Structure formats: C-alpha cells, structure tokens
Amino acid sequence: MMRMSGEAVIRPGAARAYIDRQGENWDRHARHELHKLRTIMRALDLHAGQRVLDVACGTGVLFPWLLSRDPQLLMGIDISEAMTEKARAMHQDRRLRVVTADYFNMEAGNFDRIIVYNAYTCFPDREKFVQKTLRLLMPGGRFVVAHNAGRESVNAAPEVWGCGVPLQSADEECGWFEPFFDVDVLIDNKDLYLISGVKH
C-alpha cells in the first residue's frame, strides 16, 4: 500500500498563511451541498450527550449540523485567528467552544467523535495526524475525514499545493488508520471523499 507523509513538500506556516489570507472571503466562495453534508453526518453518527471535536473548523460551517445532535460539548479548533474570530461571531451556544490552536498541540482529549471537513490535505504528516487522533478519541470513538468534492477536484485546489499533499485513493489513505481503527466507511467518487472508522 502506497503511503506518503509529504513532509518534504510542506512550507512552514503555509497552511496558516493561506487560510488567514482567505478568511475574509472563505464562506463567500465555499459550496456545501446539503445531500453531501447529510452523508457526512450519517457517517459521523453523533449522538446526544457526546463530545465532538471539529478539527480545522474554519468559520464553523458544520456547527449548526453538529449542535443539532445535542452534544455535551462541541469544540472547534483552527490555526487561523481570522477563521476562529469569525466562527465565534457567527455562532453562540453554551455547548460550543472555539479555540485558536494547532491540532498537534492539543493535550486533553476524551472525545467521542472527531471530524475533519475539507482540511485533511492540510495535514501532510499522515502518521502524526492518525496518532494524535488516536490519543484524543475515547475507546469506541469515531473519526471522519471528509471532503465535499472528489479527489481530483480536491487535488487541483490551491490549498493542497499551498499547505499540504494530494489525496491518495481512500483505499490507500485508510492504510494509515487501519492498524488502530475499524475503518467501516469509504467513499471515493467524483462528488465526495470520506473515510470513517471506530477506535479499537
């Protein structure tokens, strides 16, 4: 199985710089089709009272969907202050906490669900990403990695070349997760890319 960390191609600070530059107009250009979001939420399988982490949350496009499932805690984390400031302004809820931080610097965990939406390509060190996700999830917890476009479209997007590495096929990418998770959802078509599994 082909695996690549991509460390050689990432530029320090490129992800933060790119996202900060786009922050003002991010939502204006983003397209989030409802049927795709419903598919992603079904894969996440979030239940009332659970703790969920939205990694690289941006301005919080998933927050209404996640909060509708009545979690005990929804934490959104993003490295961009521009994004998190906008997220805080747009979404107020007692269950919501928005943090400006690097995912890899998080120490506290115990999440039931972790989702990364439209941002997996900004984590070029796949092994490091999987290990951090493993540490932050409770046993039996579920992760979802999703892009609301097909792999070819994602790989042609500027954020890939600005701060990450291209997506491999879902079969190839899930090889990073399989030693530690039961991967039970793979979608890799022209409209949607999704990998999800449960921690052993």
mmCIF file of C-alpha atoms in Angstrom:
data_model
loop_
_atom_site.group_PDB
_atom_site.id
_atom_site.type_symbol
_atom_site.label_atom_id
_atom_site.label_comp_id
_atom_site.label_asym_id
_atom_site.label_seq_id
_atom_site.Cartn_x
_atom_site.Cartn_y
_atom_site.Cartn_z
ATOM 1 C CA MET A 1 0.000 0.000 0.000
ATOM 2 C CA MET A 2 1.401 3.381 -1.016
ATOM 3 C CA ARG A 3 1.810 5.804 1.857
ATOM 4 C CA MET A 4 3.327 9.254 1.925
ATOM 5 C CA SER A 5 3.872 11.743 4.699
ATOM 6 C CA GLY A 6 4.623 14.628 2.378
ATOM 7 C CA GLU A 7 6.886 16.374 4.884
ATOM 8 C CA ALA A 8 9.333 17.331 2.158
ATOM 9 C CA VAL A 9 6.813 19.468 0.273
ATOM 10 C CA ILE A 10 5.154 21.458 3.044
ATOM 11 C CA ARG A 11 6.322 25.003 3.724
ATOM 12 C CA PRO A 12 6.426 26.118 7.372
ATOM 13 C CA GLY A 13 3.423 28.242 8.212
ATOM 14 C CA ALA A 14 1.926 27.827 4.743
ATOM 15 C CA ALA A 15 -1.393 26.474 5.995
ATOM 16 C CA ARG A 16 -1.937 29.322 8.468
ATOM 17 C CA ALA A 17 -0.834 31.989 5.989
ATOM 18 C CA TYR A 18 -3.054 30.670 3.207
ATOM 19 C CA ILE A 19 -6.129 30.340 5.412
ATOM 20 C CA ASP A 20 -5.644 33.757 7.021
ATOM 21 C CA ARG A 21 -5.472 35.315 3.550
ATOM 22 C CA GLN A 22 -8.693 33.575 2.555
ATOM 23 C CA GLY A 23 -10.545 34.178 5.815
ATOM 24 C CA GLU A 24 -12.476 37.254 4.712
ATOM 25 C CA ASN A 25 -13.956 35.595 1.626
ATOM 26 C CA TRP A 26 -13.888 31.912 2.599
ATOM 27 C CA ASP A 27 -17.632 31.462 3.076
ATOM 28 C CA ARG A 28 -18.468 33.507 0.004
ATOM 29 C CA HIS A 29 -16.682 31.025 -2.272
ATOM 30 C CA ALA A 30 -17.413 27.803 -0.391
ATOM 31 C CA ARG A 31 -20.173 25.475 -1.571
ATOM 32 C CA HIS A 32 -21.670 22.937 0.817
ATOM 33 C CA GLU A 33 -24.405 20.833 -0.779
ATOM 34 C CA LEU A 34 -26.967 19.591 1.715
ATOM 35 C CA HIS A 35 -27.030 15.998 0.485
ATOM 36 C CA LYS A 36 -23.271 15.719 0.988
ATOM 37 C CA LEU A 37 -23.459 17.170 4.495
ATOM 38 C CA ARG A 38 -26.206 14.681 5.339
ATOM 39 C CA THR A 39 -23.992 11.815 4.161
ATOM 40 C CA ILE A 40 -21.095 13.117 6.257
ATOM 41 C CA MET A 41 -23.302 13.457 9.335
ATOM 42 C CA ARG A 42 -24.618 9.917 8.887
ATOM 43 C CA ALA A 43 -21.041 8.657 8.801
ATOM 44 C CA LEU A 44 -20.161 10.633 11.941
ATOM 45 C CA ASP A 45 -23.093 9.027 13.801
ATOM 46 C CA LEU A 46 -23.076 11.692 16.529
ATOM 47 C CA HIS A 47 -25.451 11.114 19.464
ATOM 48 C CA ALA A 48 -26.862 13.398 22.153
ATOM 49 C CA GLY A 49 -24.541 13.937 25.102
ATOM 50 C CA GLN A 50 -21.350 13.082 23.236
ATOM 51 C CA ARG A 51 -18.208 15.218 22.941
ATOM 52 C CA VAL A 52 -17.195 16.159 19.405
ATOM 53 C CA LEU A 53 -14.102 17.897 18.032
ATOM 54 C CA ASP A 54 -14.282 19.769 14.715
ATOM 55 C CA VAL A 55 -10.670 19.969 13.507
ATOM 56 C CA ALA A 56 -9.758 22.886 11.230
ATOM 57 C CA CYS A 57 -13.281 24.159 11.823
ATOM 58 C CA GLY A 58 -12.841 27.365 9.833
ATOM 59 C CA THR A 59 -15.810 29.665 10.319
ATOM 60 C CA GLY A 60 -17.935 26.836 11.688
ATOM 61 C CA VAL A 61 -19.884 25.633 8.669
ATOM 62 C CA LEU A 62 -20.543 22.319 10.444
ATOM 63 C CA PHE A 63 -21.500 23.835 13.802
ATOM 64 C CA PRO A 64 -25.280 24.023 13.170
ATOM 65 C CA TRP A 65 -25.302 20.435 11.958
ATOM 66 C CA LEU A 66 -23.266 19.195 14.914
ATOM 67 C CA LEU A 67 -25.197 21.209 17.501
ATOM 68 C CA SER A 68 -28.486 19.871 16.140
ATOM 69 C CA ARG A 69 -27.439 16.466 17.520
ATOM 70 C CA ASP A 70 -27.281 17.958 21.051
ATOM 71 C CA PRO A 71 -23.685 17.135 22.019
ATOM 72 C CA GLN A 72 -22.432 17.736 25.548
ATOM 73 C CA LEU A 73 -19.509 19.658 24.023
ATOM 74 C CA LEU A 74 -18.634 20.845 20.549
ATOM 75 C CA MET A 75 -15.067 22.091 20.326
ATOM 76 C CA GLY A 76 -13.923 23.778 17.131
ATOM 77 C CA ILE A 77 -10.201 24.197 16.619
ATOM 78 C CA ASP A 78 -8.366 26.071 13.866
ATOM 79 C CA ILE A 79 -4.884 27.528 13.455
ATOM 80 C CA SER A 80 -6.261 30.705 11.882
ATOM 81 C CA GLU A 81 -7.282 33.527 14.211
ATOM 82 C CA ALA A 82 -9.197 35.112 11.326
ATOM 83 C CA MET A 83 -11.306 31.970 10.996
ATOM 84 C CA THR A 84 -11.928 31.417 14.695
ATOM 85 C CA GLU A 85 -12.851 35.064 15.286
ATOM 86 C CA LYS A 86 -15.457 34.784 12.556
ATOM 87 C CA ALA A 87 -16.679 31.452 13.933
ATOM 88 C CA ARG A 88 -17.182 32.956 17.407
ATOM 89 C CA ALA A 89 -19.055 35.914 15.947
ATOM 90 C CA MET A 90 -21.336 33.736 13.833
ATOM 91 C CA HIS A 91 -22.123 31.001 16.367
ATOM 92 C CA GLN A 92 -23.008 31.367 20.042
ATOM 93 C CA ASP A 93 -24.065 28.345 22.043
ATOM 94 C CA ARG A 94 -23.348 27.231 25.606
ATOM 95 C CA ARG A 95 -22.173 23.840 24.286
ATOM 96 C CA LEU A 96 -19.695 25.397 21.852
ATOM 97 C CA ARG A 97 -16.048 26.250 22.472
ATOM 98 C CA VAL A 98 -13.885 27.667 19.672
ATOM 99 C CA VAL A 99 -10.104 27.580 20.091
ATOM 100 C CA THR A 100 -7.292 29.052 18.011
ATOM 101 C CA ALA A 101 -4.603 26.388 18.199
ATOM 102 C CA ASP A 102 -2.623 23.754 16.358
ATOM 103 C CA TYR A 103 -4.293 20.340 16.448
ATOM 104 C CA PHE A 104 -0.969 18.696 17.232
ATOM 105 C CA ASN A 105 -0.572 20.828 20.369
ATOM 106 C CA MET A 106 -3.816 19.601 21.926
ATOM 107 C CA GLU A 107 -3.226 17.600 25.088
ATOM 108 C CA ALA A 108 -6.671 16.985 26.573
ATOM 109 C CA GLY A 109 -8.895 14.515 24.787
ATOM 110 C CA ASN A 110 -11.716 12.143 25.643
ATOM 111 C CA PHE A 111 -13.738 12.970 22.544
ATOM 112 C CA ASP A 112 -16.405 10.612 21.239
ATOM 113 C CA ARG A 113 -16.200 11.987 17.709
ATOM 114 C CA ILE A 114 -13.535 13.814 15.689
ATOM 115 C CA ILE A 115 -14.298 15.261 12.274
ATOM 116 C CA VAL A 116 -12.021 16.933 9.734
ATOM 117 C CA TYR A 117 -14.018 18.559 6.947
ATOM 118 C CA ASN A 118 -12.342 19.960 3.834
ATOM 119 C CA ALA A 119 -8.982 20.135 5.612
ATOM 120 C CA TYR A 120 -7.333 16.692 5.606
ATOM 121 C CA THR A 121 -4.900 17.807 2.904
ATOM 122 C CA CYS A 122 -3.512 20.398 5.332
ATOM 123 C CA PHE A 123 -2.127 17.543 7.463
ATOM 124 C CA PRO A 124 0.695 16.188 5.288
ATOM 125 C CA ASP A 125 2.202 14.031 8.035
ATOM 126 C CA ARG A 126 -0.475 11.357 7.985
ATOM 127 C CA GLU A 127 1.154 9.202 10.648
ATOM 128 C CA LYS A 128 1.323 12.125 13.080
ATOM 129 C CA PHE A 129 -2.306 13.006 12.320
ATOM 130 C CA VAL A 130 -3.500 9.460 12.978
ATOM 131 C CA GLN A 131 -1.557 9.199 16.238
ATOM 132 C CA LYS A 132 -2.952 12.495 17.527
ATOM 133 C CA THR A 133 -6.493 11.453 16.575
ATOM 134 C CA LEU A 134 -5.962 8.127 18.311
ATOM 135 C CA ARG A 135 -4.862 9.846 21.534
ATOM 136 C CA LEU A 136 -7.767 12.302 21.578
ATOM 137 C CA LEU A 137 -10.528 9.761 20.919
ATOM 138 C CA MET A 138 -12.181 7.641 23.570
ATOM 139 C CA PRO A 139 -12.162 3.857 23.019
ATOM 140 C CA GLY A 140 -15.009 3.196 20.622
ATOM 141 C CA GLY A 141 -14.856 6.785 19.387
ATOM 142 C CA ARG A 142 -15.268 7.562 15.705
ATOM 143 C CA PHE A 143 -13.306 9.775 13.316
ATOM 144 C CA VAL A 144 -14.464 11.177 9.982
ATOM 145 C CA VAL A 145 -12.206 12.658 7.309
ATOM 146 C CA ALA A 146 -14.295 14.208 4.537
ATOM 147 C CA HIS A 147 -14.033 16.489 1.533
ATOM 148 C CA ASN A 148 -17.185 17.681 -0.191
ATOM 149 C CA ALA A 149 -15.622 17.121 -3.605
ATOM 150 C CA GLY A 150 -13.979 14.267 -5.436
ATOM 151 C CA ARG A 151 -10.289 13.538 -5.106
ATOM 152 C CA GLU A 152 -9.357 15.041 -8.488
ATOM 153 C CA SER A 153 -11.116 18.291 -7.648
ATOM 154 C CA VAL A 154 -9.540 18.439 -4.190
ATOM 155 C CA ASN A 155 -6.074 17.793 -5.570
ATOM 156 C CA ALA A 156 -6.480 20.625 -8.071
ATOM 157 C CA ALA A 157 -7.414 23.141 -5.345
ATOM 158 C CA PRO A 158 -4.886 25.789 -4.265
ATOM 159 C CA GLU A 159 -4.977 24.813 -0.599
ATOM 160 C CA VAL A 160 -3.440 21.440 -1.497
ATOM 161 C CA TRP A 161 -0.435 22.983 -3.169
ATOM 162 C CA GLY A 162 -0.233 25.783 -0.625
ATOM 163 C CA CYS A 163 -0.128 23.744 2.542
ATOM 164 C CA GLY A 164 -0.364 20.009 2.025
ATOM 165 C CA VAL A 165 -0.084 16.942 -0.171
ATOM 166 C CA PRO A 166 -2.593 15.463 -2.609
ATOM 167 C CA LEU A 167 -5.132 12.906 -1.504
ATOM 168 C CA GLN A 168 -4.406 9.317 -2.384
ATOM 169 C CA SER A 169 -7.284 6.951 -3.020
ATOM 170 C CA ALA A 170 -9.457 6.277 0.020
ATOM 171 C CA ASP A 171 -8.185 2.685 -0.007
ATOM 172 C CA GLU A 172 -4.596 3.913 0.182
ATOM 173 C CA GLU A 173 -5.231 6.627 2.755
ATOM 174 C CA CYS A 174 -7.154 4.293 5.059
ATOM 175 C CA GLY A 175 -3.980 2.238 5.406
ATOM 176 C CA TRP A 176 -2.761 4.845 7.872
ATOM 177 C CA PHE A 177 -5.821 4.284 10.074
ATOM 178 C CA GLU A 178 -6.386 0.534 9.825
ATOM 179 C CA PRO A 179 -3.852 -0.595 12.461
ATOM 180 C CA PHE A 180 -5.757 1.414 15.100
ATOM 181 C CA PHE A 181 -9.314 1.784 13.797
ATOM 182 C CA ASP A 182 -12.016 -0.385 12.288
ATOM 183 C CA VAL A 183 -12.497 1.578 9.075
ATOM 184 C CA ASP A 184 -16.083 0.924 8.016
ATOM 185 C CA VAL A 185 -16.950 3.788 5.643
ATOM 186 C CA LEU A 186 -15.041 4.604 2.454
ATOM 187 C CA ILE A 187 -16.429 6.927 -0.219
ATOM 188 C CA ASP A 188 -14.196 7.963 -3.097
ATOM 189 C CA ASN A 189 -16.136 9.244 -6.098
ATOM 190 C CA LYS A 190 -16.276 12.382 -8.232
ATOM 191 C CA ASP A 191 -18.513 14.199 -5.732
ATOM 192 C CA LEU A 192 -17.367 13.142 -2.255
ATOM 193 C CA TYR A 193 -14.323 11.798 -0.410
ATOM 194 C CA LEU A 194 -14.848 10.244 3.022
ATOM 195 C CA ILE A 195 -13.050 7.887 5.392
ATOM 196 C CA SER A 196 -14.509 6.924 8.766
ATOM 197 C CA GLY A 197 -13.790 4.361 11.426
ATOM 198 C CA VAL A 198 -14.039 3.415 15.083
ATOM 199 C CA LYS A 199 -11.120 3.286 17.508
ATOM 200 C CA HIS A 200 -10.244 -0.233 18.654
#
